[in-house]
Structures are given as C-alpha cells and as structure tokens.
Coordinates of C-alpha atoms and ligand atoms in Angstrom, one line a residue:
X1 CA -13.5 1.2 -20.0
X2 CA -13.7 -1.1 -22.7
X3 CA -16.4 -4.3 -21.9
X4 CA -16.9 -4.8 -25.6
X5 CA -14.9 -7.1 -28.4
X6 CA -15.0 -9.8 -26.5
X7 CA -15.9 -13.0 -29.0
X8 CA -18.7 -15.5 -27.8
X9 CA -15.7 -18.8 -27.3
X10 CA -13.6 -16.3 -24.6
X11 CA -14.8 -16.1 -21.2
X12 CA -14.7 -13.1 -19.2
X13 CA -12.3 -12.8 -16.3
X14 CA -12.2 -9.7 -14.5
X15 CA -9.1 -9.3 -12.4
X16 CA -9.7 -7.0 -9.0
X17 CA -8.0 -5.8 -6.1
X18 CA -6.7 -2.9 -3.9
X19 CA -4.0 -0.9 -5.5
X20 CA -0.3 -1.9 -5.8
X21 CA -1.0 -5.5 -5.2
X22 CA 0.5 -7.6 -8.3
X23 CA -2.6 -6.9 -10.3
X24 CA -0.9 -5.7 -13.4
X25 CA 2.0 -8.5 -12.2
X26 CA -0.6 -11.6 -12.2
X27 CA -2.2 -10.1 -16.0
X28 CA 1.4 -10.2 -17.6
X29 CA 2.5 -13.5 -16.7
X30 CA -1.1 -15.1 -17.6
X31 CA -1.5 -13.3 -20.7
X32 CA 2.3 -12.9 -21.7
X33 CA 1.7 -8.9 -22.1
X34 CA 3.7 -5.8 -20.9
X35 CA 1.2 -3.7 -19.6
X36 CA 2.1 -0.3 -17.2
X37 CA -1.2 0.9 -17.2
X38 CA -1.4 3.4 -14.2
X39 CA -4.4 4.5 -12.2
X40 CA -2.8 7.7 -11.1
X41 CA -5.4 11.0 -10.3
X42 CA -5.7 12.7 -13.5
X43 CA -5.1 9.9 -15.9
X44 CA -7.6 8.7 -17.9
X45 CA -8.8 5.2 -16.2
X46 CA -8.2 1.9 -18.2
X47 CA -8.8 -1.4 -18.0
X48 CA -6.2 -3.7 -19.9
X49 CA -7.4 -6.8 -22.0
X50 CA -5.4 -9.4 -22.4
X51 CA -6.2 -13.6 -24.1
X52 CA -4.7 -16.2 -22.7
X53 CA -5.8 -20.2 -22.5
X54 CA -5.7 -22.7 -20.7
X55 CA -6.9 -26.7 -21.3
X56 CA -8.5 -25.5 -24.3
X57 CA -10.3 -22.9 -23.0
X58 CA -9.8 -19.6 -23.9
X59 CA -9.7 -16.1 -21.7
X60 CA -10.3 -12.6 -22.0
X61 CA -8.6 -11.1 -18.5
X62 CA -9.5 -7.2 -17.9
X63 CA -7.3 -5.8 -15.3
X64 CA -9.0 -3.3 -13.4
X65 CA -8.0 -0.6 -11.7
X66 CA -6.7 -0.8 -7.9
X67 CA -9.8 0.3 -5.6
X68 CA -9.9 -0.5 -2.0
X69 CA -13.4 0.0 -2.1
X70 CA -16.6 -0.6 -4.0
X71 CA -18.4 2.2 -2.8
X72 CA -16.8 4.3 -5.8
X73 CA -15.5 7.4 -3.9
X74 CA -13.5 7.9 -7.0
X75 CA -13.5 7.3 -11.4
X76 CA -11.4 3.6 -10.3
X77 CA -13.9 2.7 -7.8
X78 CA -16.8 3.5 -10.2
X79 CA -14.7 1.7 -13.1
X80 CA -14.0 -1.4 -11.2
X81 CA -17.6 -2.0 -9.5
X82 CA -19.4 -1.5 -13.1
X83 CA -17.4 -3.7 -14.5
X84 CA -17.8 -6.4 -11.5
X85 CA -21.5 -5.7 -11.5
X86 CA -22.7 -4.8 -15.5
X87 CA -19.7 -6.0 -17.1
X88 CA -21.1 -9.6 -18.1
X89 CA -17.7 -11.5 -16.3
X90 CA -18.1 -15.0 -15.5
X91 CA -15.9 -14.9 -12.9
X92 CA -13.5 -12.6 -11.1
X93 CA -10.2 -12.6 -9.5
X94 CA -9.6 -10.5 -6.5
X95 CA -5.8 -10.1 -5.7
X96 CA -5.1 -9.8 -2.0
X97 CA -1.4 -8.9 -1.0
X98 CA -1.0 -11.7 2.0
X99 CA 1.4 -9.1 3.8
X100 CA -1.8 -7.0 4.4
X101 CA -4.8 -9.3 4.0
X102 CA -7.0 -7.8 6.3
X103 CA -7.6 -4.3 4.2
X104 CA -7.9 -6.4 0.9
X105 CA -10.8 -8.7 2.7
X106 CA -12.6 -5.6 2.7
X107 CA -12.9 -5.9 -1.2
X108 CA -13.3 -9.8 -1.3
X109 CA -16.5 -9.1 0.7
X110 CA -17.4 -6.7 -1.4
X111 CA -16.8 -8.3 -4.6
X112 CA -18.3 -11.4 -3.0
X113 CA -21.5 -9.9 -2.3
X114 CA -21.8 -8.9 -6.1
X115 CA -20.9 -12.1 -7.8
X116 CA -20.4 -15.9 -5.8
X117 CA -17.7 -16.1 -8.5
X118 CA -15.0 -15.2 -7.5
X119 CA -11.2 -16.6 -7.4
X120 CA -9.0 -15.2 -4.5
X121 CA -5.5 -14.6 -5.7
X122 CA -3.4 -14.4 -2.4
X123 CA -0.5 -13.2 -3.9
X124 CA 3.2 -11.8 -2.3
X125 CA 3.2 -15.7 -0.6
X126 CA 7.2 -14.8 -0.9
X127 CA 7.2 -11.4 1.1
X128 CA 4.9 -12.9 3.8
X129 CA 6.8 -15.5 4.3
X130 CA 9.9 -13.4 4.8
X131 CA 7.9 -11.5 7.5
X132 CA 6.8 -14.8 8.9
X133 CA 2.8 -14.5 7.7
X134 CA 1.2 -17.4 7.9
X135 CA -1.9 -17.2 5.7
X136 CA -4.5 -20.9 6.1
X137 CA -5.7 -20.8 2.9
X138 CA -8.2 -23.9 3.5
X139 CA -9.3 -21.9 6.4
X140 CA -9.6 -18.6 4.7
X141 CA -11.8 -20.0 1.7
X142 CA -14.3 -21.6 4.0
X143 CA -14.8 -18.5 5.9
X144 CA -15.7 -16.5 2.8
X145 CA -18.4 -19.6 1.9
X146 CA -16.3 -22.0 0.4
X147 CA -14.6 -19.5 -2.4
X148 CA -11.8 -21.1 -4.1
X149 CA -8.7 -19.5 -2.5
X150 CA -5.0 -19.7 -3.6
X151 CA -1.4 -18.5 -2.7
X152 CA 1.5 -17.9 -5.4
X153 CA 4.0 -15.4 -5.9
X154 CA 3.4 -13.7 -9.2
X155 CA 7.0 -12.3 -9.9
X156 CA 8.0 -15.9 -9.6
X157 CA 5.5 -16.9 -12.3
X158 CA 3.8 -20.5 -11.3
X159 CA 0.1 -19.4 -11.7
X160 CA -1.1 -22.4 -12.5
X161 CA -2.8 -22.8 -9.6
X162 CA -4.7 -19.9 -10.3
X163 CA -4.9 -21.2 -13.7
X164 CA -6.6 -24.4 -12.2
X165 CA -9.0 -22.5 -9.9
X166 CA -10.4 -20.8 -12.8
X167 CA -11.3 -23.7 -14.7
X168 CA -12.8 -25.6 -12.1
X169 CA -14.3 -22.5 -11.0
X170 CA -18.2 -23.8 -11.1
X171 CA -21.3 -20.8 -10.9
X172 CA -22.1 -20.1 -7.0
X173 CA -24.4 -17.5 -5.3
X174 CA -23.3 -14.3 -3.9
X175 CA -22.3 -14.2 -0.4
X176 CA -25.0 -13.1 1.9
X177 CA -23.9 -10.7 4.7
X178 CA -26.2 -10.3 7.6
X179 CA -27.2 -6.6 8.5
X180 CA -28.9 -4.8 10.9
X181 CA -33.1 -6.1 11.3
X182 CA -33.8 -2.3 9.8
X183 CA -31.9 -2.7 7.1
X184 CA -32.5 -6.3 6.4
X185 CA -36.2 -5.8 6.5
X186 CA -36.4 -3.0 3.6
X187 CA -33.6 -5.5 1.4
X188 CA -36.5 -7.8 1.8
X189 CA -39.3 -5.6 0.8
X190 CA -36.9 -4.2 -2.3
X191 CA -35.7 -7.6 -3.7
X192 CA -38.7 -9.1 -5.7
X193 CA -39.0 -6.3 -7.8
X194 CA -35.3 -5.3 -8.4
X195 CA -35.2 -9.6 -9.7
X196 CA -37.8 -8.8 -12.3
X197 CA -35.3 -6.2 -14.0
X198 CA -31.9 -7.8 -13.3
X199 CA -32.0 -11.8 -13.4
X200 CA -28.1 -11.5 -14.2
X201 CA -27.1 -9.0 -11.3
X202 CA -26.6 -9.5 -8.0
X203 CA -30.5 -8.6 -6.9
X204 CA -29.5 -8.3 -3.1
X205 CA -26.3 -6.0 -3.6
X206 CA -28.6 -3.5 -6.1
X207 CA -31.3 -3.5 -3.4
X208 CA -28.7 -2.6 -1.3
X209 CA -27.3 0.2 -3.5
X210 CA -30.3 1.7 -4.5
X211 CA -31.0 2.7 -0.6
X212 CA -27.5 4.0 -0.9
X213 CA -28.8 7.1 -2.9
X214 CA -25.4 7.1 -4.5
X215 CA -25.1 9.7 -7.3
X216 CA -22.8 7.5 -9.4
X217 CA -24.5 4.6 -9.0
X218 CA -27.7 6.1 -10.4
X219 CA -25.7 7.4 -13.7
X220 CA -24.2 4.1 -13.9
X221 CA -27.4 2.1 -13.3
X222 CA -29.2 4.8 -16.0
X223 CA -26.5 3.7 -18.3
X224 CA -26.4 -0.1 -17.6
X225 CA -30.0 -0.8 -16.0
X226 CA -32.1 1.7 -17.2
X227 CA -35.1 -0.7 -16.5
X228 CA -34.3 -0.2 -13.0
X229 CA -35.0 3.5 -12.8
X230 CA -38.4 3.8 -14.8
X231 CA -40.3 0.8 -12.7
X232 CA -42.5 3.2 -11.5
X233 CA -43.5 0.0 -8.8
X234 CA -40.2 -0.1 -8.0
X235 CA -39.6 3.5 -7.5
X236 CA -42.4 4.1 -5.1
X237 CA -41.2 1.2 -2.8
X238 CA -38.2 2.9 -2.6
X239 CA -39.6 6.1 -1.8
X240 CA -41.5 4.6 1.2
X241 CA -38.8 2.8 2.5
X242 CA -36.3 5.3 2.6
X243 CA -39.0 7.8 4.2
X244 CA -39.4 5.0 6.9
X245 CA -35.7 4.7 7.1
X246 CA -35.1 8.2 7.7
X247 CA -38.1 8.4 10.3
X248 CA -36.3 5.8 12.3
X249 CA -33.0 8.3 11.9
X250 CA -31.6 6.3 8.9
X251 CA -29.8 8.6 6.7
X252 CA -27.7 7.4 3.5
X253 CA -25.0 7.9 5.5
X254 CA -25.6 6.0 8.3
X255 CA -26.7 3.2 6.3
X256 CA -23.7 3.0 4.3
X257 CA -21.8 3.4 8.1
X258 CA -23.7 0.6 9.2
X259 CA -23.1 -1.4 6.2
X260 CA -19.6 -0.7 5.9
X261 CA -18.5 -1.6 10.0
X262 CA -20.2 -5.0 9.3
X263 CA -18.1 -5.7 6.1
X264 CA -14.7 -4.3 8.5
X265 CA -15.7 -6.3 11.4
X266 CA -16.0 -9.5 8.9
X267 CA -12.9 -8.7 7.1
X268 CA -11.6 -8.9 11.0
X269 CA -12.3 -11.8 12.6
X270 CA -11.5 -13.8 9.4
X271 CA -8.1 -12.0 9.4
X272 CA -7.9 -13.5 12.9
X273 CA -9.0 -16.9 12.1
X274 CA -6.9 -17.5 9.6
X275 CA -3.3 -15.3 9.7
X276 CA -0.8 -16.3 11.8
X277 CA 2.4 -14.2 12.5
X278 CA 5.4 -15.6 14.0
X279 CA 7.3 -12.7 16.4
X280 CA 11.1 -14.4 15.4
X281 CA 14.0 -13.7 17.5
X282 CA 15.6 -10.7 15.3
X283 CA 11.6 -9.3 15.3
X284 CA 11.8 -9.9 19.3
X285 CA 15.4 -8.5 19.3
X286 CA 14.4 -5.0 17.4
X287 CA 11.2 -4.6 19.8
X288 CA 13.1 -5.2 22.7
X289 CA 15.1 -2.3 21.2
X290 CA 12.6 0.1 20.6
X291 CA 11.5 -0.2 24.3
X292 CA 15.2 0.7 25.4
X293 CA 16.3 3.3 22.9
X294 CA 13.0 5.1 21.9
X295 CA 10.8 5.3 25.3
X296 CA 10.5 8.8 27.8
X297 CA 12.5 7.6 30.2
X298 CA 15.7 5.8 28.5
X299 CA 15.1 7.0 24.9
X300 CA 16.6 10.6 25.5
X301 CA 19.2 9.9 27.7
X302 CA 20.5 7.6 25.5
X303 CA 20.5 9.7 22.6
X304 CA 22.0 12.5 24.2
X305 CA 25.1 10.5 25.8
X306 CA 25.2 8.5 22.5
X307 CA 25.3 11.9 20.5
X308 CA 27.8 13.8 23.2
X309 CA 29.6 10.8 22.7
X310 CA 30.0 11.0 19.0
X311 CA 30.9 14.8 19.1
X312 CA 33.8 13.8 21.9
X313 CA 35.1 11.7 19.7
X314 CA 35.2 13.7 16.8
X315 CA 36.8 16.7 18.8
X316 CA 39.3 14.4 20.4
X317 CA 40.0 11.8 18.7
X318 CA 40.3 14.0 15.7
X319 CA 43.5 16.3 17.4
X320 CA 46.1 13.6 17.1
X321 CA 45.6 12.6 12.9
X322 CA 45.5 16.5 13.1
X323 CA 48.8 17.2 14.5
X324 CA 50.2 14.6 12.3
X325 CA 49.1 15.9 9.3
X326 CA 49.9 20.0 10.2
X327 CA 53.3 18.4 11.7
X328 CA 53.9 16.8 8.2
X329 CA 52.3 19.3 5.8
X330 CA 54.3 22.3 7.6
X331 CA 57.8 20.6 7.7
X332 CA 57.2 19.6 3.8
X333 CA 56.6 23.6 3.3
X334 CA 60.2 23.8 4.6
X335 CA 61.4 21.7 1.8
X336 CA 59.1 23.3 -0.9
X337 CA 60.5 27.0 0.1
X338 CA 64.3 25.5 -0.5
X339 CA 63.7 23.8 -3.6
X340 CA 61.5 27.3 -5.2
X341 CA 64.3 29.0 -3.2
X342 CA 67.4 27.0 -5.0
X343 CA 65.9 26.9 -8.3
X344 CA 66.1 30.8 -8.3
X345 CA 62.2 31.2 -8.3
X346 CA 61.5 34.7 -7.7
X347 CA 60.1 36.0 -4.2
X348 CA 56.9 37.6 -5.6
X349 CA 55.9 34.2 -6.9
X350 CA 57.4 31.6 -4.1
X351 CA 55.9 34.1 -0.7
X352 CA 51.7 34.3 -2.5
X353 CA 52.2 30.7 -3.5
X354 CA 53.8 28.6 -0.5
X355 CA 52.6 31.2 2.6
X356 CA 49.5 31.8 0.8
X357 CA 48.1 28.8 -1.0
X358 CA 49.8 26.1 0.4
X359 CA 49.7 27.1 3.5
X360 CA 45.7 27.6 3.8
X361 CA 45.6 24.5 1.9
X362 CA 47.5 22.7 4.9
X363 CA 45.8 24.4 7.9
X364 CA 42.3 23.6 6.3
X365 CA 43.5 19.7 5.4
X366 CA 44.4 19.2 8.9
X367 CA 41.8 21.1 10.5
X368 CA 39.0 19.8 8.6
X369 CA 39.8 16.4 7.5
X370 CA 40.4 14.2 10.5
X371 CA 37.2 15.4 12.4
X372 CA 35.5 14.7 9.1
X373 CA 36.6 11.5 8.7
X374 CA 35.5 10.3 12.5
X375 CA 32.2 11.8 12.3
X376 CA 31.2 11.1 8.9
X377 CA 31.5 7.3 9.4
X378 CA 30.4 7.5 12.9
X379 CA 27.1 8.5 12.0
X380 CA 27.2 6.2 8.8
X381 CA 27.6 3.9 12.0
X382 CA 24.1 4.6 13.9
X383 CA 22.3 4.9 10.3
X384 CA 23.5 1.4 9.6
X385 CA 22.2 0.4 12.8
X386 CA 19.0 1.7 12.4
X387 CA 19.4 4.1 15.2
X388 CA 18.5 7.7 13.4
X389 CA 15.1 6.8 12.6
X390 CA 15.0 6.3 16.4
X391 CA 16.3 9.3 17.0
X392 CA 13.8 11.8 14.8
X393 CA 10.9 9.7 16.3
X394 CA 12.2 11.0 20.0
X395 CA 12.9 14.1 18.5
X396 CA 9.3 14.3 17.1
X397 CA 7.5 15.5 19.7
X398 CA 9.7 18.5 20.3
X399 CA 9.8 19.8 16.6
X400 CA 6.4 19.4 16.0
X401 CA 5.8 22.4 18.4
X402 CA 7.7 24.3 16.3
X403 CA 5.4 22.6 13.5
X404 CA 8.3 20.9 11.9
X405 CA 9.0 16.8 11.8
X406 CA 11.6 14.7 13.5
X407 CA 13.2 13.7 10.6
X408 CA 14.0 17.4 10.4
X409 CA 16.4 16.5 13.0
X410 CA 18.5 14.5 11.0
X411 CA 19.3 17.0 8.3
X412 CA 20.4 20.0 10.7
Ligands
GDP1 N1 8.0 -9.8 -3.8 C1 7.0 -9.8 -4.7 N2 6.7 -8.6 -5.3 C2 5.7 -8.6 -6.2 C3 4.9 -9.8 -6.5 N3 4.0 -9.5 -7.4 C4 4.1 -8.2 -7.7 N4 5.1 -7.6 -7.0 C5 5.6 -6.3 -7.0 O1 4.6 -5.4 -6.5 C6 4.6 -4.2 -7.1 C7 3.2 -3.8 -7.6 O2 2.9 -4.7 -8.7 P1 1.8 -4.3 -9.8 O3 1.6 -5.5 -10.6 O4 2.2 -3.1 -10.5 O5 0.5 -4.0 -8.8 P2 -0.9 -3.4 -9.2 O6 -0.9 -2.0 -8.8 O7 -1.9 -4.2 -8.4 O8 -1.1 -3.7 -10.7 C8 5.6 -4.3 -8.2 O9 6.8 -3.7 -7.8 C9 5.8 -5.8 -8.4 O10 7.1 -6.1 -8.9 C10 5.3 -11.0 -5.8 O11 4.7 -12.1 -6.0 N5 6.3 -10.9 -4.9
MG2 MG1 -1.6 -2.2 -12.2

C-alpha cells in the first residue's frame, strides 16, 4: 500500500467497498485511468492512485481493495481498514452495488464508525432498476445520520453527482452504534486515554478494537500508533477490563459476535426502510412457475411425461424423415451401380465402394440423422425456456446420494 506522495494542495479520497462492485469502474471514469488492478488470493494487494479535479480542487482517489468486512480476516481487509483508519483520507467513498445493498451496509457501518466522512456511492442504479429495486436514497442517508448518499451508474459515466457530494462534503463525527451495557461500559472506561494518543482516529472504533485482541490490528497499530501500545496507563486498563469481560463470559470472540449481529441487524432494518422491490408480472409469471414445475408433487411428474414425451417424439417422429431418406439414398445406389457398371468400372472397385461405403454411409444418414435433428432442437427447446435448470434442481436431491449434483443430470 502506498499512503505516501501525496502533495499538500490534493485531498485524500479513499474509495471503499465490497468486491466486484464498480470500484475500479467509479476510479477510471473520475480519474480518466485504465486501471485492472485485481485483488485475487496470492497477488500482491494494491491500491491504485489516481488525480482528478473538480471546481478547482484537486484529488488524489486510492481505490482500495474489495472487502466485505473491516474486521481484516484477510491482507485486503487489513489493506483497506489501515488505510480508512491511519491513512490520513479526508473523506471516503464506500461503493454499494444497489442490486445487493444490504451486504454492502455492512461496510458503510463499518466505515462509518471509523470516519463521519464518508460519501455513499450507490452505484449499478441501471441493473436495479431492471430488477425493479427501488433504493430511497433521501431515506437511506438519514438512516446512516445524515451521510451524503447518491445513485449513478458508473459504466454510464455521469459522476458528477458524486463529484458534487465530495466537494460539499463538510467534516462530521463518526457514527455511534449502540452496544450491549457490558460492552458500552468498558468503551467508556477505554476512551479518555485512547483520545490522548490519537486526536485524528476514530477514538471509539480503536477502543473498540483494542478489546478485539486482534493480532493484525496490534501489528498495524505498532506500525501506525505505536503510542498506543507503550501507554503503560493505557495498557493496564485494558488488562482489567478484558479480565472483567472474560469473568462475565466475554471472550474476544463473543465480543466481536456481539458487535458484529448489531452492525447485521442495522444493516437490516435500514435495508428494509429504504429498498423497495417491485414483484412485476414476468417475476410473478416465473414464480408461479417454479411452484408448478419444480415442487414434490407436480415437479417430477412433469418432468418425466415432459421427458417421455421428448424421447416419443424423437423415436417416432424421427421413422418417417428416416424412411424417406433410406428410400431415396438406396434407390440412388441403384443408379450409382449402373453408371460404375456402364462406364466399365471394374467389380473389385464398384462392390467395396457402393455395398460397402456408400451403403453404411446411407444406413447411418438415415438412422442417425432424423432422430438427431428432433431431439437436438427439442431440448434446445426446454433450455430456451429455462426448463433444464428446473430439471437438475428436482434431480438434485437424488444425485446427491450418490454424492454427485443435479446439473450432472444434464450432461448424461
Ligand atoms: N450494469 C452496470 N455494470 C457495472 C456498473 N459499474 C460497474 N459495472 C460492472 O461491474 C463489474 C465489476 O466492476 P469493477 O469496477 O471491476 O468492480 P470492483 O471489483 O469493485 O473494482 C464490471 O464488469 C463492470 O463493468 C454500472 O454502473 N452498471
Ligand atoms: Mg477493482
């Protein structure tokens, strides 16, 4: 991670948000770059910088790695939440996919709770409207405390809104989220001393951390807040506190349970104050559908007559093009044996080449073709309709005894 090279005129935005989201989308159209920075296991993680200005003010955006979380499970997490909370940003955009806004609230919270700065970029406005999503933007940004919140469709360019948000963006506190009198009560006693070391930090969230007992936060915090760890005031606190936690059955990992149901059940009932989603009639149409063709009692029956009736059809239907053909291929063997037979060819040559080839070539041809040509598109048929998926997810049950898949099905 580079957090350096950034002049004293440029402000700091750090750009946030769960993987696959338009992150890397939203940098190139604000900064004009081609970045394809991936944050694949195994590859080193980077964060992109890129300028770009706007009303005279100048930018330096750092696209961060897609987490889904702050609680660095991984070297993106990490990445991402030192940068958010040591990095020196002024402000930072989290990008929220609105076809799936309820797993990204999880990292506005999160992100909220380290810095009150903090733009929300709803972006894919296109794809949720296709699926009828109906995101209240107003709503959404005074549920997360008044946090400026806007919708675009970065493919389609047209960021200036976010362009906007970010130069009115004016300083706010971090959002506070309420937890459990235990936990709250410890947060209390911690605060005043973690403010002495880290003024610029989120005090709370720190407090917060440090009951964690989170390995990589305490290299991160050796590296970036050094201060933090030799307060020797500090230090002891901590060590009573988390002795009294763990008396009262408080282990790191409850607490981080604790802390992380309250941020889900948040991320919840703002989902459900402010997305809508319209059930249309082709949505209806398809459910009504999946009831029929894929429950116990219709689902197999239907499959099986639909199937037995796709074989029939191949078997029968596919005699008559057959007879044609064998009728016309084995007459025209009559009138290739005269013509070999009048232009003098030799026996040896004519019996191998019009009893053999030709006439293997014309049993399989009208054999094989016609029943070919029925099934083949018949089935082309029921994929089209989106029937087969229906068909390995009744299927599933029964070849996962045999520890195979449904789909399985589909390619026997
Ligand atoms: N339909 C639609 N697709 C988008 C939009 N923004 C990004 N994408 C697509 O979403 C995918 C992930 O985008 P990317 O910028 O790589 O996401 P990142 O992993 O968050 O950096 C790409 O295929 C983009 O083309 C948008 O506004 N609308
Ligand atoms: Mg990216």
């Amino acid at each position: 991670m580079r957090t350096d090279t950034v002049s004293a005129e440029t402000e700091t935005i750090a750009l946030a948000g769960n993987p696959n989201v338009g992150k890397s989308t939203v940098f190139n159209a604000l900064t004009g770059l081609h970045q394809h920075t991936g944050n694949w296991p195994g590859k080193t993680v980077e964060s992109a910088h890129g300028q770009f200005s706007y009303r005279g003010r100048q930018y330096t955006l750092v696209d961060l790695p897609g987490t889904y979380s702050l609680f660095a499970h991984s070297a993106e997490e990490t990445v991402a939440r030192d940068f958010l909370c040591f990095g020196g940003a002024r402000a930072a955009v989290v990008v929220c996919d609105a076809t799936c806004l309820e797993r990204n609230l999880n990292l506005v919270l999160q992100t909220l709770e380290i810095t009150g700065n903090v733009v929300v970029c709803v972006n894919l406005m296109d794809e949720a409207e296709k699926k009828h999503i109906h995101i209240d933007l107003e709503q959404l940004s005074s549920e997360l405390g008044g946090a400026p919140v806007v919708g675009v469709s970065a493919r389609s360019g047209g960021l200036s809104v976010l362009e906007d948000a970010l130069d009115t963006l004016s300083p706010r506190e971090a959002m506070h989220m309420e937890y459990s009198p235990q936990i709250e009560q410890v947060v209390a006693q911690l605060l005043p001393l973690v403010q002495q070391h880290c003024p610029d930090c989120c005090a709370r969230w720190l407090a917060l951390r440090l009951l964690d007992s989170d390995k990589s936060f305490a290299e991160s915090l050796h590296r970036f807040c050094p201060q933090l760890l030799q307060d020797q005031k500090l230090q002891q606190t901590l060590h009573t506190v988390k002795s009294h936690l763990h008396q009262n059955g408080f282990s790191s990992d409850t607490l981080r349970d604790q802390i992380t149901a309250v941020l889900v059940s948040r991320a919840e009932k703002i989902y459900q104050k402010c997305v809508t989603r319209t059930v249309c009639s082709a949505a209806e149409r398809d459910q009504k559908l999946d009831r029929i063709l894929t429950s116990r009692r219709t689902g197999i029956p239907i499959m099986l007559l639909l199937l037995a009736a796709v074989l029939w059809l191949t078997i029968t239907g596919a005699n008559y093009p057959s007879e044609l053909l064998s009728a016309g291929l084995f007459s025209l063997q009559n009138v290739l044996w005269n013509a070999l037979l009048h232009a003098g060819a030799p026996m040896w040559l004519m019996k191998p080449l019009i009893l053999g080839v030709y006439r293997t070539l014309a049993w399989v041809i009208s054999v094989m073709l016609p029943p070919m040509a029925i099934f083949f598109p018949c089935f082309t048929l029921l994929e089209d309709f989106g029937y087969l998926p229906r068909v390995a997810f009744n299927l599933d049950h029964c070849f996962q005894r045999a520890h195979a898949c449904g789909k399985q099905a589909l390619t026997m």
